[in-house]
Amino acid sequence: MSDRNQLVKENFINFVRERTLPESAINLTPTDVGLSATDVIDLFETQVMSRHLDLQSRVMQKKGQSFYTIGSSGHEGNAAYAKAFRATDMAFLHYRSGAFVIQRGKQVPGQTSLYDMLLSFAASKDDPISGGRHKVLGSKALSIPPQTSTIASHLPKAMGAAYSIPLAQRLAHQGEIPSDGVIICNFGDASSNHSTTQGAINSTAWAAYQSIPMPIVFVCEDNGIGISTSTPEGWIAANYKNRAGLTYLYCDGLNILDTYKTAKEAERIAREMRKPVFLHVRTVRLLGHAGSDAEFVYRDLADISATEFQDPLLHTARIILENNILTSEALIEIYQHIEQRIAVIADNAASKEKLTSADAVMASIVPSLSQARSSIAVSEEKRAEIFKHEKHNLTKKQHLAKLINWALMDLMAEYPNIVMCGEDIGKKGGVYNVTAKLCQRFGKNRVINTLLDEQTILGTAIGLAHNGFLPIPEIQFLAYVHNAEDQIRGEAATLPFFSNGQFTNPMVIRIAGLAYQKGFGGHFHNDNSFAVFRDIPGLIIACPSNGADAVEMMRTSVRLAQEQQRMVVFLEPIALYMTKDLHQEGDGLWTHEYQWPALQSAELDLGVKVAGSGKQLCILTYGNGNYLSRQAQYKLAQQGIDARVVDLRWLAPLDEQGILAQVNACEHVLIVDECRQTGSISEALVTLIHEQASRQGKIKRVTASDSFIPLGAAAYEVLPSVENIIAAAKEICQ
């Protein structure tokens, strides 16, 4: 046992025995706040359990049994506000919430929170939440999605979940969260400065300011320091006390009576008035930031000692003694008994089996949960009403944008739980009219205009998914997602992995992107890199190049999300939205008839699509590259080069067997990749062919240059062209 641990324990025992305890300016009794003597003892036990878990974790670390020692010491007051809320109120927590989890576990029969948390500390595969993948605070039974965030990236989805509760009532949707539920979301004072905090709270207040119900309590646990950087005194109150649309409450988190009383008021406002609350809780940080943190390097010893004397366990001991609930020796006995109990449980947890194979580790990346197809039959009369504005066009061939719009129209009718959200997607119909008339047909509760913040858009979608909706968020331009990519990577995509598949984030993220837009330049409106998505485990990337494929692939994407709980990025090539012709003006070869849902195969097709049967050259491509390659294919045929064009369509996971089958049928391979030479999917294709193809002729790539996209005609100097493709094809086929 470390000297530090021993000192902490001895200090508590000596201070309690001698009644040398911190004072409080708050004059409350348990009766004043509606707590019984038994309740107070219960909260004290929870706080002691949380503390001894922290201390035991450090002991386990020295033995090589525990691997993550950021603890809850100093924040044990969150047990009091855990008691103030219902166990069905979904809680998005940060890593100093151990006492909250323990206290909530006491509200649900059959829970073994101490054992469960120690299994998580020990990375045991028996850990009921992550299955040994991480030390996380979470529980399906306790309505606590697991959280590994060390900042505040969980706030946007908490905001989205809060928005989803009254939305479910408005739409008569039977969600996962009770209709009178409240969302709890806590974070630290240092994390209040993070963009995700600022964005989530701003979005919440923005909605509440317009009288949109937002039943959420943001709990800022203010210990005055972020690792080694102090939070300016008064900073949190100055930022949030007079915030429009937000009710600010303050309590002393060292005093469980004040914390419980204030939390009950926060709960009342959120539950009864459906308004957001900012609950500012004073705490202290004990034992440093983590086990490896040497506080004396950046804090004075006098400051450390003064902070340790403000231990919330000592404050609770004072309350118990002042109210004659227990004696000093009884408190010490509880403290020592829990220490011994946790040590025994820890030994047991540390002995449990760990994950021992890559397959076992990766088993939860793709959710194993499956749901039945939940679409409903839409009558001919209903469809006629929905499409009445298009009745003269439905039998005519259409371009990509129009066909995506029609597919979304049908899908929203078939799946009542689909909710769309994004900038300008409502009455305006989006920048390119892809969502035109959807708001008018299905209402503003299902086609939601958001404020201009991608973190809010994606956070809203994640929160909606937590409540049983099937979100289809839209990111207006591909480069805009970089402002919020961690909502996909660090929050949504990791959730099945860190919850052992118990929590999922099914959704279809529509993103308009890729290059070749005439008249557009710059990084933000003409971006040709989707590399940010390609290394996210479990994420599916769809990229249609034409309207017929887009309709099929959008329906498949929705089914993947609904039935297999998958996350799909649906990448739509902007430059092809309105394209009608392929070889010459007026040929209409890039328009297609709309296939009604009833005519689509029940099988999910995530394979490639092939044009032509040439055996001399296989052109592998996607998106705009498919359009250009089809033009090149026509001209190459006139020059005696017989090529087939393979549209990848699904960029993750790649249809490897389908690709290899086409490659093996041809002499040579040309890869046409409209994205940059470095970090593009063409690199993965070359690797696949080199490692697995049964026959290999020449392989060549035509890619974009490693450049951002300039304005005007200069853009075409750094992007693949038909001429580039033809020249490369002739070179390798000679």
mmCIF file of N, CA and C in Angstrom, residues 547-592:
data_model
loop_
_atom_site.group_PDB
_atom_site.id
_atom_site.type_symbol
_atom_site.label_atom_id
_atom_site.label_comp_id
_atom_site.label_asym_id
_atom_site.label_seq_id
_atom_site.Cartn_x
_atom_site.Cartn_y
_atom_site.Cartn_z
ATOM 1 N N GLY A 547 -28.238 8.546 -59.620
ATOM 2 C CA GLY A 547 -29.500 8.523 -58.896
ATOM 3 C C GLY A 547 -30.052 7.144 -58.617
ATOM 4 N N ALA A 548 -29.919 6.219 -59.552
ATOM 5 C CA ALA A 548 -30.467 4.880 -59.349
ATOM 6 C C ALA A 548 -29.775 4.192 -58.184
ATOM 7 N N ASP A 549 -28.448 4.281 -58.165
ATOM 8 C CA ASP A 549 -27.715 3.688 -57.051
ATOM 9 C C ASP A 549 -28.022 4.410 -55.744
ATOM 10 N N ALA A 550 -28.169 5.718 -55.812
ATOM 11 C CA ALA A 550 -28.424 6.498 -54.596
ATOM 12 C C ALA A 550 -29.715 6.058 -53.920
ATOM 13 N N VAL A 551 -30.751 5.815 -54.700
ATOM 14 C CA VAL A 551 -32.028 5.377 -54.139
ATOM 15 C C VAL A 551 -31.854 4.030 -53.437
ATOM 16 N N GLU A 552 -31.249 3.085 -54.135
ATOM 17 C CA GLU A 552 -31.036 1.759 -53.557
ATOM 18 C C GLU A 552 -30.158 1.837 -52.314
ATOM 19 N N MET A 553 -29.083 2.606 -52.405
ATOM 20 C CA MET A 553 -28.116 2.668 -51.307
ATOM 21 C C MET A 553 -28.666 3.433 -50.105
ATOM 22 N N MET A 554 -29.483 4.445 -50.334
ATOM 23 C CA MET A 554 -30.096 5.156 -49.214
ATOM 24 C C MET A 554 -31.050 4.232 -48.457
ATOM 25 N N ARG A 555 -31.836 3.465 -49.187
ATOM 26 C CA ARG A 555 -32.739 2.526 -48.527
ATOM 27 C C ARG A 555 -31.958 1.448 -47.776
ATOM 28 N N THR A 556 -30.870 0.987 -48.372
ATOM 29 C CA THR A 556 -30.027 0.004 -47.699
ATOM 30 C C THR A 556 -29.408 0.604 -46.443
ATOM 31 N N SER A 557 -28.973 1.851 -46.533
ATOM 32 C CA SER A 557 -28.360 2.515 -45.380
ATOM 33 C C SER A 557 -29.340 2.631 -44.223
ATOM 34 N N VAL A 558 -30.571 2.987 -44.527
ATOM 35 C CA VAL A 558 -31.590 3.100 -43.482
ATOM 36 C C VAL A 558 -31.849 1.742 -42.851
ATOM 37 N N ARG A 559 -31.884 0.708 -43.650
ATOM 38 C CA ARG A 559 -32.094 -0.629 -43.097
ATOM 39 C C ARG A 559 -30.898 -1.073 -42.250
ATOM 40 N N LEU A 560 -29.695 -0.728 -42.683
ATOM 41 C CA LEU A 560 -28.512 -1.058 -41.882
ATOM 42 C C LEU A 560 -28.577 -0.377 -40.519
ATOM 43 N N ALA A 561 -29.032 0.877 -40.528
ATOM 44 C CA ALA A 561 -29.142 1.611 -39.271
ATOM 45 C C ALA A 561 -30.259 1.057 -38.399
ATOM 46 N N GLN A 562 -31.398 0.803 -38.998
ATOM 47 C CA GLN A 562 -32.563 0.368 -38.225
ATOM 48 C C GLN A 562 -32.440 -1.080 -37.761
ATOM 49 N N GLU A 563 -32.052 -1.949 -38.661
ATOM 50 C CA GLU A 563 -32.087 -3.376 -38.365
ATOM 51 C C GLU A 563 -30.793 -3.888 -37.732
ATOM 52 N N GLN A 564 -29.659 -3.285 -38.121
ATOM 53 C CA GLN A 564 -28.371 -3.749 -37.598
ATOM 54 C C GLN A 564 -27.709 -2.724 -36.685
ATOM 55 N N GLN A 565 -28.396 -1.616 -36.428
ATOM 56 C CA GLN A 565 -27.906 -0.594 -35.497
ATOM 57 C C GLN A 565 -26.562 -0.011 -35.935
ATOM 58 N N ARG A 566 -26.362 0.119 -37.248
ATOM 59 C CA ARG A 566 -25.093 0.587 -37.774
ATOM 60 C C ARG A 566 -25.092 2.102 -37.976
ATOM 61 N N MET A 567 -23.895 2.641 -38.033
ATOM 62 C CA MET A 567 -23.695 4.045 -38.390
ATOM 63 C C MET A 567 -23.215 4.100 -39.830
ATOM 64 N N VAL A 568 -23.867 4.938 -40.626
ATOM 65 C CA VAL A 568 -23.534 5.051 -42.043
ATOM 66 C C VAL A 568 -23.265 6.514 -42.385
ATOM 67 N N VAL A 569 -22.158 6.757 -43.074
ATOM 68 C CA VAL A 569 -21.914 8.062 -43.683
ATOM 69 C C VAL A 569 -22.312 7.943 -45.147
ATOM 70 N N PHE A 570 -23.264 8.762 -45.566
ATOM 71 C CA PHE A 570 -23.777 8.730 -46.937
ATOM 72 C C PHE A 570 -23.217 9.952 -47.660
ATOM 73 N N LEU A 571 -22.174 9.729 -48.463
ATOM 74 C CA LEU A 571 -21.427 10.809 -49.100
ATOM 75 C C LEU A 571 -21.990 11.072 -50.489
ATOM 76 N N GLU A 572 -22.536 12.270 -50.681
ATOM 77 C CA GLU A 572 -23.206 12.610 -51.931
ATOM 78 C C GLU A 572 -22.351 13.575 -52.753
ATOM 79 N N PRO A 573 -21.945 13.175 -53.980
ATOM 80 C CA PRO A 573 -21.109 14.053 -54.812
ATOM 81 C C PRO A 573 -21.899 15.264 -55.319
ATOM 82 N N ILE A 574 -21.553 16.414 -54.802
ATOM 83 C CA ILE A 574 -22.311 17.624 -55.139
ATOM 84 C C ILE A 574 -22.298 17.902 -56.637
ATOM 85 N N ALA A 575 -21.145 17.722 -57.268
ATOM 86 C CA ALA A 575 -21.016 18.062 -58.690
ATOM 87 C C ALA A 575 -21.917 17.204 -59.573
ATOM 88 N N LEU A 576 -22.370 16.068 -59.057
ATOM 89 C CA LEU A 576 -23.230 15.181 -59.842
ATOM 90 C C LEU A 576 -24.706 15.330 -59.485
ATOM 91 N N TYR A 577 -25.028 16.180 -58.524
ATOM 92 C CA TYR A 577 -26.422 16.345 -58.100
ATOM 93 C C TYR A 577 -27.354 16.609 -59.279
ATOM 94 N N MET A 578 -26.985 17.563 -60.120
ATOM 95 C CA MET A 578 -27.879 17.994 -61.200
ATOM 96 C C MET A 578 -27.432 17.480 -62.567
ATOM 97 N N THR A 579 -26.433 16.627 -62.612
ATOM 98 C CA THR A 579 -25.901 16.142 -63.882
ATOM 99 C C THR A 579 -26.908 15.229 -64.574
ATOM 100 N N LYS A 580 -27.132 15.478 -65.852
ATOM 101 C CA LYS A 580 -28.089 14.680 -66.619
ATOM 102 C C LYS A 580 -27.435 13.912 -67.768
ATOM 103 N N ASP A 581 -26.430 14.506 -68.354
ATOM 104 C CA ASP A 581 -25.861 13.933 -69.571
ATOM 105 C C ASP A 581 -24.501 13.303 -69.294
ATOM 106 N N LEU A 582 -24.157 12.302 -70.127
ATOM 107 C CA LEU A 582 -22.893 11.607 -69.950
ATOM 108 C C LEU A 582 -21.901 11.943 -71.059
ATOM 109 N N HIS A 583 -22.261 11.692 -72.298
ATOM 110 C CA HIS A 583 -21.306 11.871 -73.394
ATOM 111 C C HIS A 583 -21.508 13.170 -74.160
ATOM 112 N N GLN A 584 -22.747 13.540 -74.328
ATOM 113 C CA GLN A 584 -23.020 14.774 -75.063
ATOM 114 C C GLN A 584 -24.302 15.408 -74.538
ATOM 115 N N GLU A 585 -24.424 16.684 -74.756
ATOM 116 C CA GLU A 585 -25.561 17.427 -74.240
ATOM 117 C C GLU A 585 -26.874 16.855 -74.763
ATOM 118 N N GLY A 586 -27.753 16.588 -73.835
ATOM 119 C CA GLY A 586 -29.074 16.104 -74.193
ATOM 120 C C GLY A 586 -29.222 14.605 -74.241
ATOM 121 N N ASP A 587 -28.121 13.834 -73.983
ATOM 122 C CA ASP A 587 -28.277 12.381 -74.084
ATOM 123 C C ASP A 587 -29.000 11.785 -72.873
ATOM 124 N N GLY A 588 -29.032 12.516 -71.750
ATOM 125 C CA GLY A 588 -29.787 12.075 -70.577
ATOM 126 C C GLY A 588 -29.328 10.762 -69.969
ATOM 127 N N LEU A 589 -28.102 10.351 -70.266
ATOM 128 C CA LEU A 589 -27.634 9.045 -69.819
ATOM 129 C C LEU A 589 -27.266 8.993 -68.337
ATOM 130 N N TRP A 590 -27.229 10.150 -67.669
ATOM 131 C CA TRP A 590 -26.943 10.133 -66.228
ATOM 132 C C TRP A 590 -28.211 10.434 -65.413
ATOM 133 N N THR A 591 -29.364 10.246 -66.053
ATOM 134 C CA THR A 591 -30.639 10.320 -65.341
ATOM 135 C C THR A 591 -31.245 8.920 -65.294
ATOM 136 N N HIS A 592 -32.137 8.712 -64.316
ATOM 137 C CA HIS A 592 -32.684 7.373 -64.124
ATOM 138 C C HIS A 592 -34.131 7.455 -63.666
#
